[in-house]
Amino acid sequence: MPESNSKKPYIAAVSGSMRETSSNTRVLLAATSLLQGAYDIRLSDHIQTLPPFNPDSDHDHSQAPLPVKQWRQFIAEASAVMICTPEYAAGIPGSLKNALDWLVSSGEFVNKPTAAISASPGQGGGSIALASLAGTLRIMTATLPDNCTHSIAFVSKKLTATGVDPETETELQQLATNLSKLTTTA
Ligand SMILES: Cc1cc2nc3c(=O)[nH]c(=O)nc-3n(C[C@H](O)[C@H](O)[C@H](O)COP(=O)(O)O)c2cc1C
């Protein structure tokens, strides 16, 4: 994660894909850039460093592994969280689920304004993964209204050299606006 000394409020941007040229990361950056100005945008790389979740290591949070502490702090201090994920085998990637599992007992998502996006090269748009992600976030009591969820089908055709095509940008702008309204009323 690029560190910042800025005290400006930030959006935690979390990609469910670890691929260097991930379409989901590109969508995520396009969506969060629409909030830039009011917020810093901080792109998470935490899911790559987290150990596999083990409830035995989850009793005393002060003794949690350092990457877990850093991940918890990153989400806790964010004004809002935006997650964009691919769908793997009709679910969310295991690494993203692992990262979320580390936050269940510590509660960083409680009432956290959150947006969830899925993007897929296929016609389903990763909507099964999106539903699963939304279910997990809502059980963690994140603030995730339906108008802060969005799935993008045929994503490879919608990416451009600088971001996304105009139609997708309009959709992401609506989502970003909906998310920012949650942060002002939270
Ligand atoms: C193991 C694996 C399973 C996948 N399963 C699905 C799936 O169930 N549904 C889907 O729409 N795409 C599936 N895909 C295709 C991904 O959506 C595609 O690879 C996507 O580009 C990954 O996102 P990324 O570009 O952000 O890494 C799968 C890909 C992999 C590698």
Coordinates of C-alpha atoms and ligand atoms in Angstrom, one line a residue:
M1 CA 0.0 0.0 0.0
P2 CA 1.4 3.4 -0.9
E3 CA 1.9 5.1 2.5
S4 CA 0.7 8.6 3.0
N5 CA 1.3 11.1 5.8
S6 CA -1.7 13.1 4.7
K7 CA -4.5 13.5 7.3
K8 CA -7.0 13.9 4.6
P9 CA -9.8 11.3 4.8
Y10 CA -9.3 8.4 2.5
I11 CA -11.1 5.7 0.6
A12 CA -9.7 2.2 1.1
A13 CA -9.6 0.7 -2.3
V14 CA -9.5 -3.1 -2.2
S15 CA -9.1 -5.3 -5.3
G16 CA -10.0 -9.0 -5.1
S17 CA -7.4 -9.7 -7.8
M18 CA -3.7 -10.0 -7.3
R19 CA -2.9 -10.0 -11.0
E20 CA -0.6 -7.2 -12.1
T21 CA -2.8 -6.3 -15.1
S22 CA -6.1 -7.0 -13.2
S23 CA -9.2 -5.6 -14.9
N24 CA -10.8 -5.4 -11.5
T25 CA -8.0 -3.2 -10.2
R26 CA -8.3 -1.0 -13.2
V27 CA -12.1 -0.6 -12.6
L28 CA -11.5 0.0 -8.9
L29 CA -9.0 2.8 -9.8
A30 CA -11.4 4.3 -12.3
A31 CA -14.2 4.3 -9.7
T32 CA -12.2 5.6 -6.8
S33 CA -10.6 8.4 -8.9
L34 CA -14.1 9.8 -9.2
L35 CA -13.9 10.6 -5.5
Q36 CA -10.5 12.1 -5.6
G37 CA -10.3 15.6 -4.4
A38 CA -12.5 15.1 -1.4
Y39 CA -10.6 12.0 -0.4
D40 CA -7.2 10.4 -0.8
I41 CA -7.4 7.1 -2.5
R42 CA -5.3 4.3 -0.9
L43 CA -4.9 1.1 -2.8
S44 CA -4.6 -1.9 -0.5
D45 CA -2.1 -4.7 -1.1
H46 CA -2.9 -6.3 2.2
I47 CA -4.6 -9.4 0.9
Q48 CA -1.2 -10.6 -0.5
T49 CA 0.5 -10.5 2.9
L50 CA -2.2 -11.9 5.3
P51 CA -1.7 -15.3 6.8
P52 CA -4.5 -17.8 6.4
F53 CA -7.3 -17.0 8.9
N54 CA -7.2 -19.2 12.0
P55 CA -9.7 -18.5 14.8
D56 CA -7.0 -19.8 17.3
S57 CA -5.0 -16.7 16.4
D58 CA -8.1 -14.4 16.7
H59 CA -8.7 -14.4 20.5
D60 CA -6.3 -11.6 21.6
H61 CA -6.2 -8.9 18.9
S62 CA -3.2 -7.3 20.6
Q63 CA -1.2 -10.4 19.7
A64 CA -2.4 -10.6 16.0
P65 CA 0.2 -10.9 13.3
L66 CA 1.5 -7.6 12.1
P67 CA -0.1 -7.8 8.6
V68 CA -3.4 -8.4 10.3
K69 CA -3.0 -5.4 12.6
Q70 CA -2.1 -3.3 9.5
W71 CA -5.1 -4.5 7.6
R72 CA -7.4 -3.8 10.5
Q73 CA -6.0 -0.3 11.0
F74 CA -6.3 0.4 7.2
I75 CA -10.0 -0.4 7.1
A76 CA -10.8 1.1 10.6
E77 CA -9.4 4.5 9.6
A78 CA -10.9 4.7 6.1
S79 CA -13.9 7.0 5.6
A80 CA -15.3 4.4 3.2
V81 CA -14.2 1.2 1.5
M82 CA -14.6 0.2 -2.1
I83 CA -14.0 -3.4 -3.2
C84 CA -13.9 -4.6 -6.7
T85 CA -13.5 -8.4 -7.2
P86 CA -13.4 -11.0 -9.9
E87 CA -15.5 -14.2 -9.6
Y88 CA -13.6 -17.4 -9.2
A89 CA -15.6 -20.6 -9.6
A90 CA -18.8 -18.9 -8.7
G91 CA -17.5 -17.3 -5.6
I92 CA -15.1 -14.6 -4.5
P93 CA -11.3 -15.3 -4.6
G94 CA -10.2 -17.1 -1.5
S95 CA -7.6 -14.4 -0.7
L96 CA -10.3 -11.8 -0.4
K97 CA -12.5 -14.0 1.7
N98 CA -9.5 -14.7 3.9
A99 CA -8.9 -11.0 4.4
L100 CA -12.6 -10.4 5.3
D101 CA -12.6 -13.3 7.8
W102 CA -9.8 -11.5 9.7
L103 CA -12.2 -8.5 10.3
V104 CA -15.2 -10.4 11.5
S105 CA -14.4 -10.5 15.2
S106 CA -12.5 -7.1 15.3
G107 CA -15.5 -5.3 13.7
E108 CA -13.8 -2.8 11.4
F109 CA -16.7 -3.1 8.9
V110 CA -19.4 -2.3 11.5
N111 CA -21.4 0.6 10.0
K112 CA -18.6 1.2 7.4
P113 CA -19.8 2.9 4.2
T114 CA -18.9 0.3 1.6
A115 CA -19.3 -0.2 -2.1
A116 CA -18.9 -3.5 -3.8
I117 CA -18.2 -4.1 -7.5
S118 CA -17.6 -7.3 -9.5
A119 CA -16.2 -7.3 -13.0
S120 CA -15.8 -10.2 -15.4
P121 CA -15.0 -10.8 -19.0
G122 CA -18.1 -13.0 -19.2
Q123 CA -21.8 -12.0 -19.5
G124 CA -22.5 -12.8 -15.9
G125 CA -20.4 -9.8 -14.7
G126 CA -19.3 -11.8 -11.7
S127 CA -22.8 -11.3 -10.2
I128 CA -22.6 -14.5 -8.1
A129 CA -19.4 -13.3 -6.5
L130 CA -20.9 -9.9 -6.0
A131 CA -23.9 -11.4 -4.2
S132 CA -21.6 -13.5 -2.0
L133 CA -19.4 -10.5 -1.2
A134 CA -22.4 -8.4 -0.3
G135 CA -23.7 -11.2 1.9
T136 CA -20.4 -11.4 3.8
L137 CA -20.1 -7.6 4.2
R138 CA -23.7 -7.3 5.4
I139 CA -23.3 -10.1 8.0
M140 CA -20.4 -8.0 9.2
T141 CA -22.8 -5.1 9.4
A142 CA -21.1 -2.9 6.8
T143 CA -23.3 -0.2 5.4
L144 CA -23.9 -1.5 1.9
P145 CA -27.1 -0.4 0.3
D146 CA -28.0 -1.9 -3.1
N147 CA -27.2 1.3 -4.8
C148 CA -23.6 0.8 -3.8
T149 CA -23.3 -2.5 -5.6
H150 CA -22.6 -2.9 -9.2
S151 CA -21.5 -5.7 -11.6
I152 CA -19.8 -5.2 -14.9
A153 CA -20.1 -7.8 -17.7
F154 CA -17.7 -8.0 -20.6
V155 CA -15.2 -5.9 -18.7
S156 CA -12.4 -6.3 -21.2
K157 CA -14.5 -4.4 -23.8
K158 CA -15.1 -1.6 -21.4
L159 CA -11.5 -0.8 -20.3
T160 CA -9.7 2.0 -22.1
A161 CA -6.1 3.2 -22.0
T162 CA -7.1 5.8 -19.4
G163 CA -9.9 4.1 -17.5
V164 CA -13.3 2.9 -18.6
D165 CA -15.6 3.7 -21.4
P166 CA -18.1 6.6 -21.0
E167 CA -21.1 4.4 -20.2
T168 CA -19.3 2.5 -17.5
E169 CA -17.9 5.7 -16.1
T170 CA -21.4 7.1 -15.7
E171 CA -22.4 3.9 -13.8
L172 CA -19.3 4.2 -11.6
Q173 CA -20.0 7.9 -11.1
Q174 CA -23.4 7.0 -9.7
L175 CA -22.0 4.4 -7.4
A176 CA -19.3 6.8 -6.2
T177 CA -21.9 9.5 -5.5
N178 CA -24.0 7.0 -3.6
L179 CA -21.0 6.0 -1.5
S180 CA -19.9 9.5 -0.8
K181 CA -23.4 10.4 0.4
L182 CA -23.0 7.6 3.0
T183 CA -19.8 9.1 4.3
T184 CA -21.3 12.5 4.9
T185 CA -24.3 11.0 6.7
A186 CA -22.4 8.3 8.6
Ligands
LIG1 C1 -9.7 -20.0 -11.3 C2 -10.6 -19.1 -12.1 C3 -11.9 -19.3 -11.9 C4 -12.8 -18.4 -12.6 N1 -14.1 -18.5 -12.5 C5 -15.0 -17.6 -13.0 C6 -16.4 -17.6 -12.7 O1 -16.9 -18.4 -12.0 N2 -17.1 -16.6 -13.3 C7 -16.6 -15.6 -14.1 O2 -17.3 -14.7 -14.6 N3 -15.3 -15.6 -14.4 C8 -14.5 -16.6 -13.9 N4 -13.1 -16.5 -14.1 C9 -12.6 -15.5 -15.1 C10 -12.2 -14.3 -14.4 O3 -13.4 -13.5 -14.3 C11 -11.2 -13.5 -15.2 O4 -10.0 -14.2 -15.2 C12 -11.0 -12.1 -14.7 O5 -10.3 -11.4 -15.7 C13 -10.2 -12.0 -13.5 O6 -10.2 -10.7 -13.0 P1 -8.9 -9.8 -13.0 O7 -8.6 -9.4 -14.5 O8 -9.3 -8.6 -12.2 O9 -7.7 -10.6 -12.5 C14 -12.2 -17.4 -13.5 C15 -10.9 -17.3 -13.6 C16 -10.0 -18.1 -12.9 C17 -8.5 -17.9 -13.0

